[in-house]
Structures are given as structure tokens and as C-alpha cells.
XYZ file of C-alpha atoms in Angstrom:
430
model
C -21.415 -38.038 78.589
C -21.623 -34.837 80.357
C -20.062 -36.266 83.609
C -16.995 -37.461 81.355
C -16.961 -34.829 79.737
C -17.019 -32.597 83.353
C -13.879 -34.853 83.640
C -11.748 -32.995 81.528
C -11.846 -29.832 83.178
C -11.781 -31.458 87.252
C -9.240 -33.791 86.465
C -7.703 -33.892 83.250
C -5.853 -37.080 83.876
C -8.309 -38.979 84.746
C -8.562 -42.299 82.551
C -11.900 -41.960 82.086
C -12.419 -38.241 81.325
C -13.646 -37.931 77.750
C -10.129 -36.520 76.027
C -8.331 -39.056 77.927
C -10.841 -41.703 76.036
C -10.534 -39.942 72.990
C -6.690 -40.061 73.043
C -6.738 -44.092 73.341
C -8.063 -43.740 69.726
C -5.120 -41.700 68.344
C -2.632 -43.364 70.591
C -3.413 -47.156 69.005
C -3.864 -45.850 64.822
C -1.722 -43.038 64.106
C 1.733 -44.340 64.864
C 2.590 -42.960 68.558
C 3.959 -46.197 69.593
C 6.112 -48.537 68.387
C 5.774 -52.189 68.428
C 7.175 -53.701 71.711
C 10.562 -55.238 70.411
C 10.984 -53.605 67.107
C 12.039 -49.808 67.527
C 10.412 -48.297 64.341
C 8.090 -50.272 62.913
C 4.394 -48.318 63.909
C 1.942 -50.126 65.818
C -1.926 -49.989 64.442
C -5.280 -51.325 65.193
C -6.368 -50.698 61.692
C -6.801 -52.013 58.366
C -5.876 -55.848 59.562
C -7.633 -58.823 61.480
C -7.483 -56.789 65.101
C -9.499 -54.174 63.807
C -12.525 -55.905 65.119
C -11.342 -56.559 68.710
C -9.781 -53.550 69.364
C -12.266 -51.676 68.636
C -15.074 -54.047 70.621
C -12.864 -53.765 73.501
C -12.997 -50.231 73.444
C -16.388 -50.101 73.276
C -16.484 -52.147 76.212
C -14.710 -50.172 78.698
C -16.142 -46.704 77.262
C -20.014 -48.198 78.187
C -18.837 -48.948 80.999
C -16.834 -46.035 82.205
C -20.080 -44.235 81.354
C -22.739 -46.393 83.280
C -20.065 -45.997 86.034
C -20.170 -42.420 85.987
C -24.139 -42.488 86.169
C -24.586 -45.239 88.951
C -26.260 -47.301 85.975
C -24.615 -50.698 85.381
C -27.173 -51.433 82.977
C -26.352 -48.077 80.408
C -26.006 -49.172 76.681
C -24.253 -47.350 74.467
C -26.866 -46.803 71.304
C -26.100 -47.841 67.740
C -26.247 -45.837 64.577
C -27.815 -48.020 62.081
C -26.752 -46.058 59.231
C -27.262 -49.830 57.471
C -31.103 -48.976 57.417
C -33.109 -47.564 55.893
C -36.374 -48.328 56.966
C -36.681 -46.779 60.689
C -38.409 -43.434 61.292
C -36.858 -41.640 61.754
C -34.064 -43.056 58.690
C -30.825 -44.878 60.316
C -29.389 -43.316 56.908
C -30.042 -40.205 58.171
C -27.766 -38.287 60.719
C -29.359 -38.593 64.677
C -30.939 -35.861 65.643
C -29.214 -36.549 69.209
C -25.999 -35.830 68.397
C -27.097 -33.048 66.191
C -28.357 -30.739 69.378
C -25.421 -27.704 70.241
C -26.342 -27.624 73.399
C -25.821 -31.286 74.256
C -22.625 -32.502 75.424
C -23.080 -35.147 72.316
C -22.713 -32.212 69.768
C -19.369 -31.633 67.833
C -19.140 -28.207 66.223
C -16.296 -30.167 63.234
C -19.006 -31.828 61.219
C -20.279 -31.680 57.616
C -23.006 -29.169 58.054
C -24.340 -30.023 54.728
C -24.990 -33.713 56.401
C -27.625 -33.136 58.153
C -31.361 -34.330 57.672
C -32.794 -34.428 55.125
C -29.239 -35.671 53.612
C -29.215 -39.402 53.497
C -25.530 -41.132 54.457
C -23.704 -42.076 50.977
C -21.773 -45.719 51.571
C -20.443 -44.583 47.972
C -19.175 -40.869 48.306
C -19.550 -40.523 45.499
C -20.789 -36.902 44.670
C -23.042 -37.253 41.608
C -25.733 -38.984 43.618
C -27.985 -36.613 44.987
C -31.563 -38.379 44.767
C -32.251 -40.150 47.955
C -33.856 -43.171 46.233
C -30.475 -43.965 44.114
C -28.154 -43.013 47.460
C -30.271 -45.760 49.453
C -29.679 -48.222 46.391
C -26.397 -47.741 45.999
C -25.925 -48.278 49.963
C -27.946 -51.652 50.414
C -25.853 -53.054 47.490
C -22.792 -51.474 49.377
C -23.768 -53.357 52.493
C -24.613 -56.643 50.707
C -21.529 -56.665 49.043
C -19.422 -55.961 51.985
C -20.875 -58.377 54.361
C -22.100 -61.035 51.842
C -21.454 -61.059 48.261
C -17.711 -59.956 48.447
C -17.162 -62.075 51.356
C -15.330 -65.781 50.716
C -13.074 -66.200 53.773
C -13.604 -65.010 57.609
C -10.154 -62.726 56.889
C -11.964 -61.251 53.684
C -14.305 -59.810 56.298
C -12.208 -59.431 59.568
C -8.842 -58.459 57.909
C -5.640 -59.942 56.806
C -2.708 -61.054 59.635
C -1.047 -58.709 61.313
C 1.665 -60.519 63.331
C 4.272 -58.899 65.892
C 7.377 -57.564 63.437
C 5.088 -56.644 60.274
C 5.511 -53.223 58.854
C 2.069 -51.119 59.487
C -0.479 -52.991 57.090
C -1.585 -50.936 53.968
C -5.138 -50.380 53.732
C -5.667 -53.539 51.014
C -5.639 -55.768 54.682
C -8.826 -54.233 55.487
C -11.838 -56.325 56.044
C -14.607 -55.468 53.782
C -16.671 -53.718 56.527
C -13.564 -51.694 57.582
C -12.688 -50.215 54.043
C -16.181 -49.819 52.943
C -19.201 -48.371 55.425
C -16.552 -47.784 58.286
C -14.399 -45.259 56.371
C -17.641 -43.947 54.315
C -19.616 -42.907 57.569
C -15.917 -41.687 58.879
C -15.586 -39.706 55.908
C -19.304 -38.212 55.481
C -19.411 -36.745 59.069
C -16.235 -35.338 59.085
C -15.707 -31.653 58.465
C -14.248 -30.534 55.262
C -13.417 -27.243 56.283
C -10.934 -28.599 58.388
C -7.232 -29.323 56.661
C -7.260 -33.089 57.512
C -11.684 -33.441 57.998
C -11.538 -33.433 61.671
C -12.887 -34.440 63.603
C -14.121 -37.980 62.219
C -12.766 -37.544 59.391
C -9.579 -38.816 60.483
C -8.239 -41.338 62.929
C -6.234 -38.956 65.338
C -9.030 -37.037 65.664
C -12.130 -39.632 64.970
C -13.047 -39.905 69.032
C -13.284 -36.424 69.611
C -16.699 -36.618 68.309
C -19.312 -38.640 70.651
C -20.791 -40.123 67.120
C -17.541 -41.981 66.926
C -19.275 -44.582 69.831
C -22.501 -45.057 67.993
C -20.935 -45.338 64.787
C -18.463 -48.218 65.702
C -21.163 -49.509 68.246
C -22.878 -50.035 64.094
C -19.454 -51.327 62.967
C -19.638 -54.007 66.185
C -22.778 -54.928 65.005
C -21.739 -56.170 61.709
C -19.461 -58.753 62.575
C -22.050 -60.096 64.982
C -24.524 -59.870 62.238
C -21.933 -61.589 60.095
C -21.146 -64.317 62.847
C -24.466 -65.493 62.387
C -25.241 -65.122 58.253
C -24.826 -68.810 56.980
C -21.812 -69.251 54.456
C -20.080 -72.091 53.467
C -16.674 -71.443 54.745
C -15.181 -71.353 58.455
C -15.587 -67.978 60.159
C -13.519 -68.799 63.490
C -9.851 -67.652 63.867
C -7.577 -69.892 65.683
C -4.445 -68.584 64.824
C -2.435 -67.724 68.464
C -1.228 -64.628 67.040
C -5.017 -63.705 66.688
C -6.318 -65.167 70.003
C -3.412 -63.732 71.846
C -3.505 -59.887 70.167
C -3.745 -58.014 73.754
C -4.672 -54.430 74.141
C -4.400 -51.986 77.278
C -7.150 -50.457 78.624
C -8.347 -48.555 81.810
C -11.291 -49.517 83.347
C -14.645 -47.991 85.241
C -12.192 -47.934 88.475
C -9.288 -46.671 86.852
C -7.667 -49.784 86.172
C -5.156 -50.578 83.359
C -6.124 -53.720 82.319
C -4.751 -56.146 79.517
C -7.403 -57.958 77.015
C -6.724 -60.287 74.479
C -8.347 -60.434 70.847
C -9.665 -64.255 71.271
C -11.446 -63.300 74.447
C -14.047 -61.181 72.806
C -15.590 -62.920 70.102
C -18.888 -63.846 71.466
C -20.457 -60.716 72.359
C -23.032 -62.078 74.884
C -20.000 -63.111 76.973
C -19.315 -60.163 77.233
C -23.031 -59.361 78.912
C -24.412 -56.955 75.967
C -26.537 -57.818 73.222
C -27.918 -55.677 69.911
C -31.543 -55.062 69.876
C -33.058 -56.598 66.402
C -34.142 -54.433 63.876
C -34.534 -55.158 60.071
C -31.138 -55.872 57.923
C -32.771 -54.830 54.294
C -29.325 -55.862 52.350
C -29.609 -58.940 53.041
C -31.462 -59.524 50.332
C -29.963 -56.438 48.208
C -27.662 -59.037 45.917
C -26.808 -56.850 42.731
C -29.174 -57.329 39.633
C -27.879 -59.604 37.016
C -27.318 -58.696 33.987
C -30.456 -59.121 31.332
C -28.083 -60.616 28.702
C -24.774 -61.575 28.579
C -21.942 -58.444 28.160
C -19.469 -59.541 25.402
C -15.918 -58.001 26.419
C -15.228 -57.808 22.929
C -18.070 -55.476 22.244
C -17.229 -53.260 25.506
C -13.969 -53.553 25.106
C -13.563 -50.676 22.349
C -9.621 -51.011 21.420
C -9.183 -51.274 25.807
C -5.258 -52.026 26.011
C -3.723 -55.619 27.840
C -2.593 -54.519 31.210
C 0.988 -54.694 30.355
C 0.797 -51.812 28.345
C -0.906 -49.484 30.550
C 0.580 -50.380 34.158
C 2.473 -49.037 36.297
C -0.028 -46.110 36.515
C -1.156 -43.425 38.445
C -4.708 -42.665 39.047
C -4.829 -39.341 37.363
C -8.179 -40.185 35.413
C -10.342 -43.441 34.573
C -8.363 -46.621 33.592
C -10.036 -49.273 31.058
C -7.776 -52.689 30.872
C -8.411 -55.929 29.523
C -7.520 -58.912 31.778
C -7.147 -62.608 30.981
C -9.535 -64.705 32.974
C -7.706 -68.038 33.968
C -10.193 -70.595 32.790
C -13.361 -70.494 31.378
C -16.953 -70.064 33.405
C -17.745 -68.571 36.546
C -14.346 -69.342 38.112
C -13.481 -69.172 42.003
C -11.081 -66.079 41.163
C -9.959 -63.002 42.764
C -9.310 -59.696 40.964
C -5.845 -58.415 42.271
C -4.769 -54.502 41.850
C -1.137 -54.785 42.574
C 1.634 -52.406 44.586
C -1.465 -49.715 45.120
C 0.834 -46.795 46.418
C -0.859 -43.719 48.253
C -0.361 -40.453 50.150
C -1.772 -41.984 53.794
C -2.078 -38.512 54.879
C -4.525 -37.823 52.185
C -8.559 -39.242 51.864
C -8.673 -41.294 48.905
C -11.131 -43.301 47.172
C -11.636 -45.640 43.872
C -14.301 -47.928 42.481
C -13.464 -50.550 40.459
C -16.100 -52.409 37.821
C -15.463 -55.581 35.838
C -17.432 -55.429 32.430
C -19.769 -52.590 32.799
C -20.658 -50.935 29.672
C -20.231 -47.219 30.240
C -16.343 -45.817 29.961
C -17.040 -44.507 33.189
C -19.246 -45.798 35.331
C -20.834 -44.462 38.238
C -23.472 -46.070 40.346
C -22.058 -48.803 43.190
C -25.507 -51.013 42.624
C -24.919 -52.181 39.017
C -23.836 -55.657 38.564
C -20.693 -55.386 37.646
C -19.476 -53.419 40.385
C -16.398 -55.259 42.130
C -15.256 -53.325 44.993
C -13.565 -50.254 46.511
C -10.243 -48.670 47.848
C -11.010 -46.159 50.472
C -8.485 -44.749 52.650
C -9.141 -42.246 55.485
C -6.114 -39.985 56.343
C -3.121 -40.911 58.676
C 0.184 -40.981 59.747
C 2.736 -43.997 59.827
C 6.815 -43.478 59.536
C 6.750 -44.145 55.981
C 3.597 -42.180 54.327
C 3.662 -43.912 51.187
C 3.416 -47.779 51.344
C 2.363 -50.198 48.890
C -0.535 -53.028 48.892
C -2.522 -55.324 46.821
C -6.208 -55.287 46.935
C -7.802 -58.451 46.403
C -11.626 -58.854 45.068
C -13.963 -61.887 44.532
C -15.316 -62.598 41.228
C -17.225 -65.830 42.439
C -21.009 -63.656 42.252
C -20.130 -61.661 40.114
C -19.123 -63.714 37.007
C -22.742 -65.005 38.039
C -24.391 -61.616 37.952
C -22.440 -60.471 34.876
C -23.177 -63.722 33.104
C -19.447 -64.151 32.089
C -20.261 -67.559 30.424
C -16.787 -68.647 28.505
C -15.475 -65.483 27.468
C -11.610 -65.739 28.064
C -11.141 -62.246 29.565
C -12.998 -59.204 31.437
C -12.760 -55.416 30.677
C -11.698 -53.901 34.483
C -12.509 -50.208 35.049
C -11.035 -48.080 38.073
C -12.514 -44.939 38.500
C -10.858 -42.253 40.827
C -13.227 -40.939 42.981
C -11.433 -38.789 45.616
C -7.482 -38.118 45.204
C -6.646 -39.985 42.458
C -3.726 -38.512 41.415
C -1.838 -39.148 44.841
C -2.559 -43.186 43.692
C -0.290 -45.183 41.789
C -1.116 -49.133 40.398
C 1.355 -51.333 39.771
C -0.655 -53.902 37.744
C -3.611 -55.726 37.470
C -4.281 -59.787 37.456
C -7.113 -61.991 37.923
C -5.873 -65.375 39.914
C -7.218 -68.096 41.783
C -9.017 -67.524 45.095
C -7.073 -69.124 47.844
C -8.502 -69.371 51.346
């Protein structure tokens, strides 16, 4: 890192200078280029089914840009395991490597508050302050996002994102990408800072040398995924998938082109993760002890068409038909989300959880999360549905034949810059 970094100030336009690799970052996901053949619509590696690739590919040259620079073909970028919390010391924990100021791995625009002993909230959310309940709520985080919330390989790798589509809204996201991606984004990144630079946001994420280990974590996942036995089809055949291609420059200064379908397996590749425990695995969220009635929790809770459109000002308590009886294949779907995409914003959503407003991520009726770090597109308002499974959890809420749910969305960060169009529960479809 320090001979990239020497980069910058010999030869500032060399490829593989540290800025220059930082740039490639900002260039892809924050709307400096258009889409070849359609003047005005943004290109971006985020919040769709490229997310993945791009971001393994970029790994890819960066590693080996840097064992390049060191006359070490075999140098392996490290991962951040902020998934675990069993290590010594605590992958929850910040690394103490990156935490030195006199190592070129040290970015002064970081939460200083983050630092050990803090443990890495998956949540954000700022009432949880005891370590025990952080670490709780982040296994059931991680189980969720890579298991329990997870039906169909685009639930976890992202929705299409085919040449002529507008920019895709943040609801396009694989699990992994809206949920730990963004939270470790948004927990290093500096609040003093007007937009929480530097990983805070996506022009400025790769600025920070934690950027590498934390998507090296990110990279991870999907191989961990790739290999967690489910009962629907995880490969991607679709050409416009396979033949997503990306520029790079390489360890000789090379712009090269890669295509998405050419990095799936990453032993192909020649790099492997070393093993270490994967806790959430078996983190499902508790059931419930007995059956919750949704007309006891309900408390006078209004039909959706009397509430919706709304914006996200405070809490919002709805009740929503359920489409048949029993513990249903069905997805919950918050429709025409609008946002501020310049602005960090976050909401939890519950589906018959007792409390008006609940708080904690590992209780059994949690159904999933909107998290959105900052950016800029043409348009900084556009609209999305976000879709989440109810398979498990009508099983770990005990739903039995009740007719309809009590849903709960609960700003967290922003709210008021959020408005929902409605709210449905429908048939998955995969």
C-alpha cells in the first residue's frame, strides 16, 4: 500500500497509483458516465445483479496491482470478517491495522467513536449500546440476509439491470448489498463530514484502504452463499448477466475488458478464503412462544388504504390482508419507496411484533430493511418497491390462519426525506 500510495505523488496518472484506484470506485457508482448508447441515463454498479462482479473484479486487479508493486505474486488482500464474532481479537470489532496513523492503511475521515472496544452494529440502530444485544442483533442480521430472507439467487445477487434501464433504486439490491454492505459503509464513515466521507459514501468509499478488506468480506459472502444448500437454482444464465463487461487496468498498466459470467467461481480465478467459523448460520430468529393474534396487536391499526401514500416522518402501524391462509409462499411489497439519494437513510420493517415500536433486528418478527448510503444519479429522487419473504417468518411468528398481519416501519435514519406509496402482501414469484 505504501508503494501505491508513493504512486500518487511520482506519477499521478499512473493506473495503479492508489487515487487513480480509488477513482475507478466513484467513476462506476456515482453517475460520471453514461450508458454507452443512451445519452442520459447514469451508469451504476450498484444496487442490481452486477454488484457482485464488479466489485470481485475490482478486487482482482487491486491484489494484484499490489503484489505487483511488491515483487509478491502470491500477496492476498485480507478480509474483514466483521460477520464474526468469535476471533480474538473480534471480526466485529474495527482492525487494529488500519487503525495505526502512521500506516499508509490509516484514514484520518473515520468514526472515531468506532473504534475498539465498539462492536460493528449490522442494525445502526442507536439504542443498542450493550455488546451482547449488538452481536445478537448482527448474527440474526447475517442469517437473515444470506439465509432466511433469501428465496431466489436475484434475492441475494440483485435484480436485472439490462443496457437502457434507468439507474436501479436501491429496492434491486441483493440482501447482502442493502444490509451488512451499507451498515459497515455507514459505521466507518465519518460523520463530521457533510456527506460521511470517506466510506460513508460511494464517491468517496475507496479513499479509505478498509474499503478492500471490507468488500474482500462482501466477496466472501456470495462464495459462502454459493455453497449454503437451498432448494432453488443459484446460477445466472441470463446473457445480459454473463456478458455485463467492466474496464479495468491491470498490474502492467493494461486496460482490460472482463465480463460478469467470467468470475463466478472464485478459485478460477486462483484465490481462495481461508475458513473460519460462520456463527449465523445457525442464528435463525426465535419463534414465537405462542401464537400473536393480529387482532389483539392490532389496537384500532388502520387498512393500508387509508394511511398510504405516506412519508416516513414517524412509525407507521398498517394492517395487511394475507392472500390465503397458513404459512403462505408470499412476499411483503412496500411500494413507490421515494428518497433523497443524496441523503443516508434507513428503515426496519416488522410484521406482527407486539410493541408500537419496535426496536431490536433479532426478534422474530423482524422482516427486513431499507438502507441507502448517499449518492448522486441525474434524477435524485427515484422510486422502488422493496420486496420481502414471509416464507420463515409466518413459521417463526406462528401465523397459523389468521387472514391478515399488522406491518410496522420504523424510521431509523432520515425518515422524513422517505415517502411510501403503499403496502401489499402477494405471491412470491421466482
Amino acid at each position: 500500500m505504501r508503494r501505491m500510495r508513493a504512486l500518487d505523488k511520482t506519477d499521478p496518472d499512473d493506473p495503479r497509483g492508489f487515487t487513480q484506484q480509488a477513482n475507478i470506485h466513484c467513476a462506476y457508482c456515482n453517475g460520471a458516465h453514461d450508458q454507452l448508447g443512451y445519452p442520459g441515463l447514469d451508469l451504476s454498479v450498484h444496487y442490481s445483479w452486477i454488484f457482485f462482479p464488479f466489485h470481485r473484479w475490482y478486487l482482482y486487479f487491486f491484489e494484484r496491482i499490489l503484489g505487483s508493486l511488491i515483487d509478491d505474486p502470491d500477496f492476498a488482500l485480507p478480509y474483514w470478517n466483521w460477520d464474526n464474532d468469535t476471533d480474538n481479537p473480534r471480526g466485529m470489532q474495527f482492525q487494529a491495522i488500519f487503525n495505526n496513523p502512521n500506516s499508509p492503511l490509516y484514514d484520518s475521515f473515520r468514526n472515531q467513536a468506532n473504534v475498539p472496544p465498539a462492536v460493528a452494529s449490522l442494525s445502526l440502530r442507536n439504542k443498542a449500546t450493550e455488546p451482547t444485544q449488538i452481536i445478537s442483533e448482527n448474527l440474526s442480521i447475517m442469517y437473515n440476509k444470506m439465509i432466511g430472507g433469501v428465496n431466489s439467487a436475484t434475492d441475494f445477487m440483485g435484480q436485472p439491470y439490462r443496457a437502457g434501464n434507468q439507474v436501479p433504486p436501491m429496492t434491486d439490491a441483493g440482501t447482502v448489498e442493502r444490509g451488512s454492505h451499507i451498515a459497515i459503509h455507514v459505521w466507518v464513515g465519518d460523520p463530521r463530514q457533510p456527506y460521511n466521507e470517506d466510506l460513508g459514501n460511494f464517491y468517496s468509499a475507496a479513499r479509505d484502504p478498509v474499503f478492500y478488506a471490507h468488500h474482500s468480506n462482501v466477496d466472501r459472502m456470495w462464495t459462502i452463499w454459493q455453497g449454503i444448500k437451498t432448494r432453488y437454482r443459484k446460477t445466472i444464465t441470463d446473457p445480459d448477466y454473463l456478458n455485463a463487461s467492466f474496464l479495468f487496468y491491470d498490474e502492467k498498466k493494461r486496460l482490460v475488458r472482463v465480463k460478469a459470467g467470467d468470475c463466478t467461481d472464485n478459485k478460477a480465478l486462483g484465490y481462495q478464503y481461508q475458513k473460519v467459523e460462520t456463527p449465523w448460520e445457525c442464528y435463525r430468529l426465535r419463534k414465537t412462544v405462542l401464537p400473536v393474534m393480529t387482532k389483539e396487536i392490532a389496537r384500532g391499526a388502520p387498512g393500508p388504504e387509508k394511511v398510504f401514500p405516506v412519508g416516513l416522518k414517524e412509525t407507521v402501524r398498517v394492517v395487511v390482508v394475507k392472500l390465503s391462509k397458513g404459512n403462505a409462499d408470499d412476499w411483503l411489497v412496500l411500494e413507490d419507496i421515494q428518497t433523497d439519494c443524496t441523503k443516508l437513510v434507513k428503515f426496519d420493517v416488522f410484521v406482527n411484533d407486539e410493541d408500537d415500536e419496535p426496536g431490536e433486528p433479532d426478534r422474530p418478527g423482524y422482516a427486513g430493511t431499507y438502507a441507502q448510503l448517499p449518492h448522486r444519479v441525474y434524477s435524485s429522487q427515484i422510486k422502488g418497491a422493496l420486496k420481502l419473504g414471509l416464507k420463515e417468518l409466518y413459521e417463526n411468528i406462528d401465523v397459523g390462519d389468521q387472514e391478515s398481519v399488522v406491518v410496522t416501519i420504523v424510521p431509523r435514519i432520515n425518515g422524513e426525506v422517505v415517502t411510501i406509496g403503499g403496502v401489499k402482501i402477494i405471491p412470491a414469484s421466482r
